[in-house]
Amino acid sequence: MLVLDGMALPTLAAAPIASLFFSALVAGWLASGATAGRGPMDLPNHRSLHSTPVPRTGGLAVLSSVLVPLFILAGLGIYALEYAWLCAALALVATISFLDDLGDVSPWMRLLTHLSGALLLIAGGLHWAVLDLPGIMLTLPALVGGGLTLLYIIWMINLYNFMDGMDGFAGGMAVFGFAALAILGWSGGEPLFGLVATCIAAAAAGFLLVNYPPARIFLGDAGSSSLGLLAAGLSLWGVQLGLFPLWTAWLAFSPFIVDATWTLLARLMRHEHIWEPHRSHHYQRLVLAGWGHRKTLLRGYLLMAAAAACAVASPRLQVHEQWLLLGAWTTIYILIHIKVGLIERTSTPLSARATTPHNPRSTPNRP
């Protein structure tokens, strides 16, 4: 890791500010493609929550706003090899995902690219080598660790894509999740890790200015898949640096990880075709039950903020306190699942309301 001197601090502070404003500007310009006819459009269908065509190129704004400031810093000698490997994997995943935004790409081609991106991270030393729970640390056999790393990275890429189904949702998770990792990096004495995470959070915040309900632009697969890869890559990088155990990063992104994983397992148990689009994630069910987009989103933000705050605090807790924290969050998510079911049974469905919902738009629904 490069040691940064005081002369570099103003430059470091400028990077996330540049990410924020550049993302907002680029996203706004791309959003204008809705009227100018530029770029791919997300057309609503019977499984969508949105009702009007919306550009799905917002991921380009987020990616460029993360990479440009950090590439400039790399030119000044401020870089780390881990970030270089992360960028190589990101280039693969973002490219195939953008091609999928432009037209259909074979699922096997997508999976092969995701696998290649995961292998690049492993080649760069970003892998899951230790099972680290509170008070428990077990070294994983190389094959087991490698297999779990591949599974983890590929799942994070896809689950983030699955959860990108409502205005401001995936962008909000990026703000809270990467902000938590940034705080852990800065406070743990790893400024470059903190800087990378801060730039991602800032770029997502800039994008939210155009993606907040009613959204004028969507992330698209290029944006959501890339954020999933970055979440996996930075969590493994933080573990490698000794900033936190892997479960801390999982807690920071747990609103997405739990919903996507729970929904996938439930669909498997119902013998559904998990590759087909659906509307059975918890947040989708709340919208359809009558909560609407903004209420669901704001409640989601509260959950994300709480999970991120607990993740930041978790490495400094005693072992028994960490177990209590994990137990508390397990209980919270079980109660959320129960609450969603109760709301569905007692609320007026959105489709049955006579009035037009406050925010009819949201990103498309995926498996």
mmCIF file of C-alpha atoms in Angstrom:
data_model
loop_
_atom_site.group_PDB
_atom_site.id
_atom_site.type_symbol
_atom_site.label_atom_id
_atom_site.label_comp_id
_atom_site.label_asym_id
_atom_site.label_seq_id
_atom_site.Cartn_x
_atom_site.Cartn_y
_atom_site.Cartn_z
ATOM 1 C CA MET A 1 0.000 0.000 0.000
ATOM 2 C CA LEU A 2 1.318 3.416 -0.930
ATOM 3 C CA VAL A 3 2.095 5.786 1.946
ATOM 4 C CA LEU A 4 0.442 9.141 1.317
ATOM 5 C CA ASP A 5 2.066 12.341 2.549
ATOM 6 C CA GLY A 6 0.400 15.578 3.565
ATOM 7 C CA MET A 7 0.973 17.131 0.123
ATOM 8 C CA ALA A 8 -1.438 14.587 -1.374
ATOM 9 C CA LEU A 9 -4.320 15.256 1.007
ATOM 10 C CA PRO A 10 -5.897 18.163 -0.964
ATOM 11 C CA THR A 11 -5.785 16.005 -4.086
ATOM 12 C CA LEU A 12 -7.383 13.119 -2.222
ATOM 13 C CA ALA A 13 -10.173 15.350 -0.942
ATOM 14 C CA ALA A 14 -10.845 16.603 -4.476
ATOM 15 C CA ALA A 15 -11.335 13.081 -5.887
ATOM 16 C CA PRO A 16 -14.674 12.193 -4.227
ATOM 17 C CA ILE A 17 -15.974 15.738 -4.799
ATOM 18 C CA ALA A 18 -15.170 15.330 -8.485
ATOM 19 C CA SER A 19 -16.904 11.920 -8.477
ATOM 20 C CA LEU A 20 -20.055 13.436 -6.983
ATOM 21 C CA PHE A 21 -20.423 16.340 -9.396
ATOM 22 C CA PHE A 22 -19.207 14.489 -12.482
ATOM 23 C CA SER A 23 -21.684 11.674 -11.830
ATOM 24 C CA ALA A 24 -24.599 14.095 -11.471
ATOM 25 C CA LEU A 25 -23.626 15.948 -14.654
ATOM 26 C CA VAL A 26 -23.091 12.834 -16.768
ATOM 27 C CA ALA A 27 -26.257 11.178 -15.455
ATOM 28 C CA GLY A 28 -28.247 14.313 -16.230
ATOM 29 C CA TRP A 29 -26.864 14.442 -19.746
ATOM 30 C CA LEU A 30 -27.576 10.741 -20.313
ATOM 31 C CA ALA A 31 -31.093 11.194 -18.943
ATOM 32 C CA SER A 32 -31.747 13.726 -21.658
ATOM 33 C CA GLY A 33 -31.480 10.803 -24.080
ATOM 34 C CA ALA A 34 -35.093 10.039 -23.228
ATOM 35 C CA THR A 35 -36.173 12.962 -25.379
ATOM 36 C CA ALA A 36 -33.249 12.995 -27.784
ATOM 37 C CA GLY A 37 -33.563 9.298 -28.622
ATOM 38 C CA ARG A 38 -30.004 8.447 -27.512
ATOM 39 C CA GLY A 39 -29.032 5.112 -26.003
ATOM 40 C CA PRO A 40 -30.997 2.037 -24.919
ATOM 41 C CA MET A 41 -34.359 2.533 -23.241
ATOM 42 C CA ASP A 42 -35.986 0.379 -20.593
ATOM 43 C CA LEU A 43 -39.471 -0.398 -21.876
ATOM 44 C CA PRO A 44 -42.109 -1.396 -19.298
ATOM 45 C CA ASN A 45 -43.729 -4.808 -19.489
ATOM 46 C CA HIS A 46 -46.254 -6.824 -17.470
ATOM 47 C CA ARG A 47 -43.607 -7.691 -14.866
ATOM 48 C CA SER A 48 -42.238 -4.147 -14.488
ATOM 49 C CA LEU A 49 -43.053 -1.651 -11.767
ATOM 50 C CA HIS A 50 -42.395 1.350 -14.011
ATOM 51 C CA SER A 51 -44.898 2.526 -16.632
ATOM 52 C CA THR A 52 -42.915 4.752 -19.019
ATOM 53 C CA PRO A 53 -39.718 4.171 -21.038
ATOM 54 C CA VAL A 54 -36.587 5.331 -19.189
ATOM 55 C CA PRO A 55 -32.921 5.381 -20.323
ATOM 56 C CA ARG A 56 -30.822 2.616 -18.771
ATOM 57 C CA THR A 57 -27.363 4.088 -19.217
ATOM 58 C CA GLY A 58 -26.883 5.531 -15.732
ATOM 59 C CA GLY A 59 -24.205 2.978 -14.942
ATOM 60 C CA LEU A 60 -21.896 4.789 -17.355
ATOM 61 C CA ALA A 61 -22.175 7.913 -15.209
ATOM 62 C CA VAL A 62 -21.289 6.036 -12.025
ATOM 63 C CA LEU A 63 -18.411 4.088 -13.575
ATOM 64 C CA SER A 64 -16.799 7.062 -15.290
ATOM 65 C CA SER A 65 -17.158 9.157 -12.141
ATOM 66 C CA VAL A 66 -15.359 6.512 -10.091
ATOM 67 C CA LEU A 67 -12.629 5.662 -12.564
ATOM 68 C CA VAL A 68 -11.630 9.084 -13.936
ATOM 69 C CA PRO A 69 -10.549 10.689 -10.608
ATOM 70 C CA LEU A 70 -8.784 7.519 -9.490
ATOM 71 C CA PHE A 71 -6.985 7.117 -12.817
ATOM 72 C CA ILE A 72 -5.768 10.697 -12.473
ATOM 73 C CA LEU A 73 -4.459 9.900 -8.994
ATOM 74 C CA ALA A 74 -2.785 6.773 -10.381
ATOM 75 C CA GLY A 75 -1.006 9.005 -12.891
ATOM 76 C CA LEU A 76 0.289 10.979 -9.903
ATOM 77 C CA GLY A 77 1.616 7.801 -8.332
ATOM 78 C CA ILE A 78 -1.263 7.198 -5.912
ATOM 79 C CA TYR A 79 -2.449 3.660 -6.567
ATOM 80 C CA ALA A 80 -2.419 0.071 -5.307
ATOM 81 C CA LEU A 81 -2.034 -3.192 -7.213
ATOM 82 C CA GLU A 82 -5.274 -4.472 -5.725
ATOM 83 C CA TYR A 83 -7.134 -1.607 -7.368
ATOM 84 C CA ALA A 84 -5.484 -2.384 -10.714
ATOM 85 C CA TRP A 85 -6.801 -5.963 -10.587
ATOM 86 C CA LEU A 86 -10.190 -4.674 -9.498
ATOM 87 C CA CYS A 87 -10.294 -2.326 -12.504
ATOM 88 C CA ALA A 88 -9.401 -5.178 -14.864
ATOM 89 C CA ALA A 89 -12.273 -7.294 -13.517
ATOM 90 C CA LEU A 90 -14.570 -4.281 -13.634
ATOM 91 C CA ALA A 91 -13.753 -3.679 -17.297
ATOM 92 C CA LEU A 92 -14.825 -7.225 -18.198
ATOM 93 C CA VAL A 93 -18.063 -7.194 -16.217
ATOM 94 C CA ALA A 94 -19.056 -3.664 -17.220
ATOM 95 C CA THR A 95 -18.432 -4.342 -20.913
ATOM 96 C CA ILE A 96 -20.529 -7.512 -21.148
ATOM 97 C CA SER A 97 -23.253 -5.903 -19.034
ATOM 98 C CA PHE A 98 -23.412 -2.835 -21.269
ATOM 99 C CA LEU A 99 -23.643 -5.067 -24.331
ATOM 100 C CA ASP A 100 -26.556 -6.763 -22.584
ATOM 101 C CA ASP A 101 -28.150 -3.339 -22.079
ATOM 102 C CA LEU A 102 -27.872 -2.781 -25.828
ATOM 103 C CA GLY A 103 -29.315 -6.198 -26.688
ATOM 104 C CA ASP A 104 -29.629 -9.767 -25.497
ATOM 105 C CA VAL A 105 -26.405 -11.467 -24.423
ATOM 106 C CA SER A 106 -26.297 -15.201 -23.816
ATOM 107 C CA PRO A 107 -26.634 -16.089 -20.098
ATOM 108 C CA TRP A 108 -23.681 -18.407 -20.545
ATOM 109 C CA MET A 109 -21.582 -15.569 -21.933
ATOM 110 C CA ARG A 110 -22.530 -13.408 -18.957
ATOM 111 C CA LEU A 111 -21.669 -16.198 -16.525
ATOM 112 C CA LEU A 112 -18.342 -16.856 -18.239
ATOM 113 C CA THR A 113 -17.482 -13.160 -18.019
ATOM 114 C CA HIS A 114 -18.465 -13.009 -14.349
ATOM 115 C CA LEU A 115 -16.290 -16.052 -13.711
ATOM 116 C CA SER A 116 -13.376 -14.417 -15.531
ATOM 117 C CA GLY A 117 -13.800 -11.259 -13.466
ATOM 118 C CA ALA A 118 -13.795 -13.307 -10.268
ATOM 119 C CA LEU A 119 -10.618 -15.113 -11.357
ATOM 120 C CA LEU A 120 -8.925 -11.768 -11.961
ATOM 121 C CA LEU A 121 -9.718 -10.684 -8.404
ATOM 122 C CA ILE A 122 -8.330 -13.953 -7.067
ATOM 123 C CA ALA A 123 -5.192 -13.498 -9.193
ATOM 124 C CA GLY A 124 -4.805 -10.069 -7.586
ATOM 125 C CA GLY A 125 -4.828 -11.615 -4.117
ATOM 126 C CA LEU A 126 -8.448 -10.769 -3.313
ATOM 127 C CA HIS A 127 -9.808 -14.074 -2.094
ATOM 128 C CA TRP A 128 -11.635 -15.648 0.833
ATOM 129 C CA ALA A 129 -8.965 -17.529 2.779
ATOM 130 C CA VAL A 130 -10.241 -17.557 6.369
ATOM 131 C CA LEU A 131 -13.598 -18.325 7.966
ATOM 132 C CA ASP A 132 -13.657 -15.428 10.426
ATOM 133 C CA LEU A 133 -16.614 -15.239 12.797
ATOM 134 C CA PRO A 134 -16.615 -13.591 16.244
ATOM 135 C CA GLY A 135 -14.088 -15.546 18.299
ATOM 136 C CA ILE A 136 -13.642 -18.126 15.529
ATOM 137 C CA MET A 137 -10.933 -18.107 12.865
ATOM 138 C CA LEU A 138 -10.390 -21.125 10.637
ATOM 139 C CA THR A 139 -8.059 -21.235 7.647
ATOM 140 C CA LEU A 140 -9.886 -22.581 4.632
ATOM 141 C CA PRO A 141 -8.242 -25.178 2.345
ATOM 142 C CA ALA A 142 -7.098 -23.553 -0.888
ATOM 143 C CA LEU A 143 -9.697 -25.295 -3.059
ATOM 144 C CA VAL A 144 -12.515 -24.551 -0.635
ATOM 145 C CA GLY A 145 -11.482 -20.918 -0.273
ATOM 146 C CA GLY A 146 -11.126 -20.505 -4.023
ATOM 147 C CA GLY A 147 -14.512 -22.066 -4.699
ATOM 148 C CA LEU A 148 -16.232 -19.929 -2.072
ATOM 149 C CA THR A 149 -14.562 -16.813 -3.460
ATOM 150 C CA LEU A 150 -15.828 -17.543 -6.977
ATOM 151 C CA LEU A 151 -19.322 -18.219 -5.679
ATOM 152 C CA TYR A 152 -19.317 -15.074 -3.533
ATOM 153 C CA ILE A 153 -18.143 -12.717 -6.275
ATOM 154 C CA ILE A 154 -20.501 -14.114 -8.918
ATOM 155 C CA TRP A 155 -23.431 -14.006 -6.505
ATOM 156 C CA MET A 156 -22.706 -10.395 -5.487
ATOM 157 C CA ILE A 157 -22.594 -9.340 -9.148
ATOM 158 C CA ASN A 158 -25.943 -10.948 -9.844
ATOM 159 C CA LEU A 159 -27.767 -10.175 -6.607
ATOM 160 C CA TYR A 160 -27.050 -6.470 -7.003
ATOM 161 C CA ASN A 161 -28.524 -6.715 -10.481
ATOM 162 C CA PHE A 162 -31.569 -8.551 -9.120
ATOM 163 C CA MET A 163 -32.136 -5.889 -6.453
ATOM 164 C CA ASP A 164 -31.960 -3.005 -8.933
ATOM 165 C CA GLY A 165 -35.722 -2.810 -9.288
ATOM 166 C CA MET A 166 -36.886 0.507 -7.841
ATOM 167 C CA ASP A 167 -35.963 4.181 -8.252
ATOM 168 C CA GLY A 168 -33.113 5.159 -5.953
ATOM 169 C CA PHE A 169 -32.783 1.694 -4.426
ATOM 170 C CA ALA A 170 -29.515 0.298 -5.809
ATOM 171 C CA GLY A 171 -27.917 3.746 -5.783
ATOM 172 C CA GLY A 172 -28.924 4.236 -2.160
ATOM 173 C CA MET A 173 -27.453 0.884 -1.146
ATOM 174 C CA ALA A 174 -24.197 1.921 -2.833
ATOM 175 C CA VAL A 175 -24.104 5.193 -0.904
ATOM 176 C CA PHE A 176 -24.652 3.567 2.492
ATOM 177 C CA GLY A 177 -22.674 0.369 1.883
ATOM 178 C CA PHE A 178 -19.564 1.928 0.376
ATOM 179 C CA ALA A 179 -19.682 4.824 2.855
ATOM 180 C CA ALA A 180 -19.429 2.240 5.640
ATOM 181 C CA LEU A 181 -16.411 0.630 3.955
ATOM 182 C CA ALA A 182 -14.880 4.079 3.439
ATOM 183 C CA ILE A 183 -15.164 4.951 7.131
ATOM 184 C CA LEU A 184 -13.609 1.625 8.063
ATOM 185 C CA GLY A 185 -10.759 2.287 5.620
ATOM 186 C CA TRP A 186 -9.991 5.823 6.765
ATOM 187 C CA SER A 187 -10.281 4.971 10.469
ATOM 188 C CA GLY A 188 -8.196 1.832 9.978
ATOM 189 C CA GLY A 189 -5.242 3.712 8.514
ATOM 190 C CA GLU A 190 -5.730 2.618 4.880
ATOM 191 C CA PRO A 191 -6.376 5.914 3.053
ATOM 192 C CA LEU A 192 -6.317 4.536 -0.487
ATOM 193 C CA PHE A 193 -8.919 1.895 0.337
ATOM 194 C CA GLY A 194 -10.946 4.607 2.035
ATOM 195 C CA LEU A 195 -10.552 6.872 -0.982
ATOM 196 C CA VAL A 196 -11.744 4.251 -3.471
ATOM 197 C CA ALA A 197 -14.806 3.443 -1.349
ATOM 198 C CA THR A 198 -15.528 7.160 -0.844
ATOM 199 C CA CYS A 199 -15.398 7.832 -4.595
ATOM 200 C CA ILE A 200 -17.839 4.983 -5.267
ATOM 201 C CA ALA A 201 -20.242 6.278 -2.610
ATOM 202 C CA ALA A 202 -19.916 9.832 -3.960
ATOM 203 C CA ALA A 203 -20.524 8.727 -7.560
ATOM 204 C CA ALA A 204 -23.640 6.825 -6.437
ATOM 205 C CA ALA A 205 -24.864 9.919 -4.571
ATOM 206 C CA GLY A 206 -24.452 12.046 -7.684
ATOM 207 C CA PHE A 207 -26.386 9.490 -9.707
ATOM 208 C CA LEU A 208 -29.188 9.514 -7.111
ATOM 209 C CA LEU A 209 -29.904 13.154 -7.932
ATOM 210 C CA VAL A 210 -31.275 11.918 -11.266
ATOM 211 C CA ASN A 211 -32.421 8.463 -10.151
ATOM 212 C CA TYR A 212 -34.437 9.440 -7.072
ATOM 213 C CA PRO A 213 -38.200 8.993 -7.604
ATOM 214 C CA PRO A 214 -39.445 9.711 -10.156
ATOM 215 C CA ALA A 215 -36.297 8.448 -11.858
ATOM 216 C CA ARG A 216 -35.149 10.032 -15.103
ATOM 217 C CA ILE A 217 -32.541 7.322 -15.688
ATOM 218 C CA PHE A 218 -31.760 3.775 -14.541
ATOM 219 C CA LEU A 219 -28.436 2.122 -13.724
ATOM 220 C CA GLY A 220 -28.890 -0.618 -16.288
ATOM 221 C CA ASP A 221 -27.029 -3.917 -16.063
ATOM 222 C CA ALA A 222 -23.707 -2.147 -16.592
ATOM 223 C CA GLY A 223 -24.210 -0.112 -13.437
ATOM 224 C CA SER A 224 -25.814 -2.654 -11.140
ATOM 225 C CA SER A 225 -23.502 -5.559 -12.049
ATOM 226 C CA SER A 226 -20.455 -3.309 -11.675
ATOM 227 C CA LEU A 227 -21.555 -2.124 -8.238
ATOM 228 C CA GLY A 228 -21.999 -5.757 -7.217
ATOM 229 C CA LEU A 229 -18.471 -6.565 -8.360
ATOM 230 C CA LEU A 230 -17.098 -3.530 -6.528
ATOM 231 C CA ALA A 231 -18.930 -4.531 -3.340
ATOM 232 C CA ALA A 232 -17.401 -8.008 -3.510
ATOM 233 C CA GLY A 233 -13.949 -6.742 -4.477
ATOM 234 C CA LEU A 234 -13.712 -4.058 -1.803
ATOM 235 C CA SER A 235 -15.017 -6.387 0.894
ATOM 236 C CA LEU A 236 -12.277 -8.910 0.046
ATOM 237 C CA TRP A 237 -9.690 -6.120 -0.194
ATOM 238 C CA GLY A 238 -10.684 -4.800 3.233
ATOM 239 C CA VAL A 239 -10.323 -8.290 4.707
ATOM 240 C CA GLN A 240 -6.881 -8.625 3.106
ATOM 241 C CA LEU A 241 -5.823 -5.323 4.699
ATOM 242 C CA GLY A 242 -7.059 -6.482 8.091
ATOM 243 C CA LEU A 243 -9.652 -3.708 8.355
ATOM 244 C CA PHE A 244 -12.580 -5.972 9.174
ATOM 245 C CA PRO A 245 -13.814 -9.575 8.933
ATOM 246 C CA LEU A 246 -15.825 -10.483 5.868
ATOM 247 C CA TRP A 247 -19.083 -10.661 7.813
ATOM 248 C CA THR A 248 -18.756 -6.931 8.581
ATOM 249 C CA ALA A 249 -18.913 -6.124 4.856
ATOM 250 C CA TRP A 250 -21.849 -8.514 4.512
ATOM 251 C CA LEU A 251 -23.634 -6.622 7.272
ATOM 252 C CA ALA A 252 -23.030 -3.310 5.475
ATOM 253 C CA PHE A 253 -24.745 -4.672 2.339
ATOM 254 C CA SER A 254 -27.132 -7.012 4.164
ATOM 255 C CA PRO A 255 -30.365 -5.280 3.026
ATOM 256 C CA PHE A 256 -29.529 -6.466 -0.491
ATOM 257 C CA ILE A 257 -27.769 -9.729 0.379
ATOM 258 C CA VAL A 258 -30.545 -11.016 2.630
ATOM 259 C CA ASP A 259 -33.456 -10.047 0.359
ATOM 260 C CA ALA A 260 -31.868 -11.469 -2.804
ATOM 261 C CA THR A 261 -30.641 -14.681 -1.156
ATOM 262 C CA TRP A 262 -33.887 -15.284 0.721
ATOM 263 C CA THR A 263 -35.947 -14.731 -2.423
ATOM 264 C CA LEU A 264 -33.742 -17.016 -4.520
ATOM 265 C CA LEU A 265 -33.983 -19.853 -1.984
ATOM 266 C CA ALA A 266 -37.764 -19.391 -1.711
ATOM 267 C CA ARG A 267 -38.151 -19.570 -5.486
ATOM 268 C CA LEU A 268 -36.007 -22.702 -5.624
ATOM 269 C CA MET A 269 -38.190 -24.312 -2.961
ATOM 270 C CA ARG A 270 -41.272 -23.451 -5.049
ATOM 271 C CA HIS A 271 -39.596 -25.057 -8.086
ATOM 272 C CA GLU A 272 -39.763 -21.805 -10.061
ATOM 273 C CA HIS A 273 -37.530 -20.983 -13.010
ATOM 274 C CA ILE A 274 -35.123 -18.669 -11.191
ATOM 275 C CA TRP A 275 -33.798 -17.174 -14.448
ATOM 276 C CA GLU A 276 -37.208 -15.726 -15.326
ATOM 277 C CA PRO A 277 -38.232 -12.164 -14.321
ATOM 278 C CA HIS A 278 -40.437 -11.876 -11.256
ATOM 279 C CA ARG A 279 -41.756 -9.501 -8.622
ATOM 280 C CA SER A 280 -41.257 -11.449 -5.398
ATOM 281 C CA HIS A 281 -38.459 -9.537 -3.661
ATOM 282 C CA HIS A 282 -39.570 -7.959 -0.399
ATOM 283 C CA TYR A 283 -39.331 -4.416 -1.727
ATOM 284 C CA GLN A 284 -41.345 -5.329 -4.830
ATOM 285 C CA ARG A 285 -44.032 -6.965 -2.719
ATOM 286 C CA LEU A 286 -44.296 -3.860 -0.537
ATOM 287 C CA VAL A 287 -44.746 -1.604 -3.570
ATOM 288 C CA LEU A 288 -47.385 -3.886 -5.053
ATOM 289 C CA ALA A 289 -49.147 -4.185 -1.676
ATOM 290 C CA GLY A 290 -49.805 -0.451 -1.734
ATOM 291 C CA TRP A 291 -46.845 1.150 0.026
ATOM 292 C CA GLY A 292 -45.698 2.787 -3.197
ATOM 293 C CA HIS A 293 -42.165 3.600 -4.244
ATOM 294 C CA ARG A 294 -41.196 6.490 -2.003
ATOM 295 C CA LYS A 295 -42.465 4.973 1.233
ATOM 296 C CA THR A 296 -40.750 1.675 0.461
ATOM 297 C CA LEU A 297 -37.571 3.467 -0.562
ATOM 298 C CA LEU A 298 -37.376 5.682 2.526
ATOM 299 C CA ARG A 299 -37.977 2.717 4.828
ATOM 300 C CA GLY A 300 -35.252 0.923 2.885
ATOM 301 C CA TYR A 301 -32.867 3.836 3.442
ATOM 302 C CA LEU A 302 -33.454 3.642 7.204
ATOM 303 C CA LEU A 303 -32.618 -0.064 7.120
ATOM 304 C CA MET A 304 -29.500 0.563 5.011
ATOM 305 C CA ALA A 305 -28.296 3.349 7.314
ATOM 306 C CA ALA A 306 -28.757 1.180 10.406
ATOM 307 C CA ALA A 307 -26.932 -1.781 8.835
ATOM 308 C CA ALA A 308 -24.075 0.460 7.681
ATOM 309 C CA ALA A 309 -23.725 2.073 11.120
ATOM 310 C CA CYS A 310 -23.622 -1.318 12.823
ATOM 311 C CA ALA A 311 -21.063 -2.556 10.304
ATOM 312 C CA VAL A 312 -18.791 0.405 11.075
ATOM 313 C CA ALA A 313 -19.041 -0.259 14.809
ATOM 314 C CA SER A 314 -18.744 -4.062 14.619
ATOM 315 C CA PRO A 315 -14.934 -4.561 14.439
ATOM 316 C CA ARG A 316 -14.454 -2.691 17.730
ATOM 317 C CA LEU A 317 -17.039 -4.683 19.679
ATOM 318 C CA GLN A 318 -16.251 -7.497 22.081
ATOM 319 C CA VAL A 319 -16.821 -11.045 20.852
ATOM 320 C CA HIS A 320 -20.065 -11.521 22.775
ATOM 321 C CA GLU A 321 -21.295 -8.128 21.564
ATOM 322 C CA GLN A 322 -20.583 -9.133 17.965
ATOM 323 C CA TRP A 323 -22.658 -12.292 18.385
ATOM 324 C CA LEU A 324 -25.451 -10.239 19.948
ATOM 325 C CA LEU A 325 -25.265 -7.889 16.955
ATOM 326 C CA LEU A 326 -25.507 -10.746 14.469
ATOM 327 C CA GLY A 327 -28.372 -12.268 16.422
ATOM 328 C CA ALA A 328 -30.193 -8.941 16.509
ATOM 329 C CA TRP A 329 -29.913 -8.479 12.742
ATOM 330 C CA THR A 330 -31.024 -12.053 12.097
ATOM 331 C CA THR A 331 -34.110 -11.323 14.190
ATOM 332 C CA ILE A 332 -34.693 -8.025 12.359
ATOM 333 C CA TYR A 333 -34.698 -9.687 8.954
ATOM 334 C CA ILE A 334 -37.012 -12.468 10.120
ATOM 335 C CA LEU A 335 -39.428 -9.841 11.460
ATOM 336 C CA ILE A 336 -39.214 -7.910 8.179
ATOM 337 C CA HIS A 337 -40.164 -11.065 6.267
ATOM 338 C CA ILE A 338 -43.141 -11.603 8.564
ATOM 339 C CA LYS A 339 -44.135 -7.925 8.339
ATOM 340 C CA VAL A 340 -44.121 -7.973 4.535
ATOM 341 C CA GLY A 341 -46.507 -10.911 4.563
ATOM 342 C CA LEU A 342 -48.827 -9.127 6.997
ATOM 343 C CA ILE A 343 -48.823 -5.977 4.865
ATOM 344 C CA GLU A 344 -49.707 -7.991 1.778
ATOM 345 C CA ARG A 345 -52.693 -9.506 3.565
ATOM 346 C CA THR A 346 -54.019 -6.262 5.065
ATOM 347 C CA SER A 347 -53.177 -3.523 2.534
ATOM 348 C CA THR A 348 -54.916 -2.451 -0.654
ATOM 349 C CA PRO A 349 -52.850 -3.656 -3.639
ATOM 350 C CA LEU A 350 -51.422 -0.952 -5.865
ATOM 351 C CA SER A 351 -53.178 -2.450 -8.893
ATOM 352 C CA ALA A 352 -56.543 -2.126 -7.153
ATOM 353 C CA ARG A 353 -56.228 1.569 -6.357
ATOM 354 C CA ALA A 354 -58.264 3.952 -8.413
ATOM 355 C CA THR A 355 -55.742 6.762 -8.171
ATOM 356 C CA THR A 356 -52.437 6.869 -9.978
ATOM 357 C CA PRO A 357 -49.516 6.000 -7.670
ATOM 358 C CA HIS A 358 -47.314 8.904 -6.687
ATOM 359 C CA ASN A 359 -44.316 7.405 -8.459
ATOM 360 C CA PRO A 360 -45.172 4.905 -11.186
ATOM 361 C CA ARG A 361 -41.604 4.552 -12.320
ATOM 362 C CA SER A 362 -38.898 2.242 -11.150
ATOM 363 C CA THR A 363 -36.206 0.120 -12.648
ATOM 364 C CA PRO A 364 -37.173 -3.150 -14.330
ATOM 365 C CA ASN A 365 -37.505 -6.367 -12.403
ATOM 366 C CA ARG A 366 -35.049 -9.137 -12.883
ATOM 367 C CA PRO A 367 -34.781 -12.716 -11.602
#
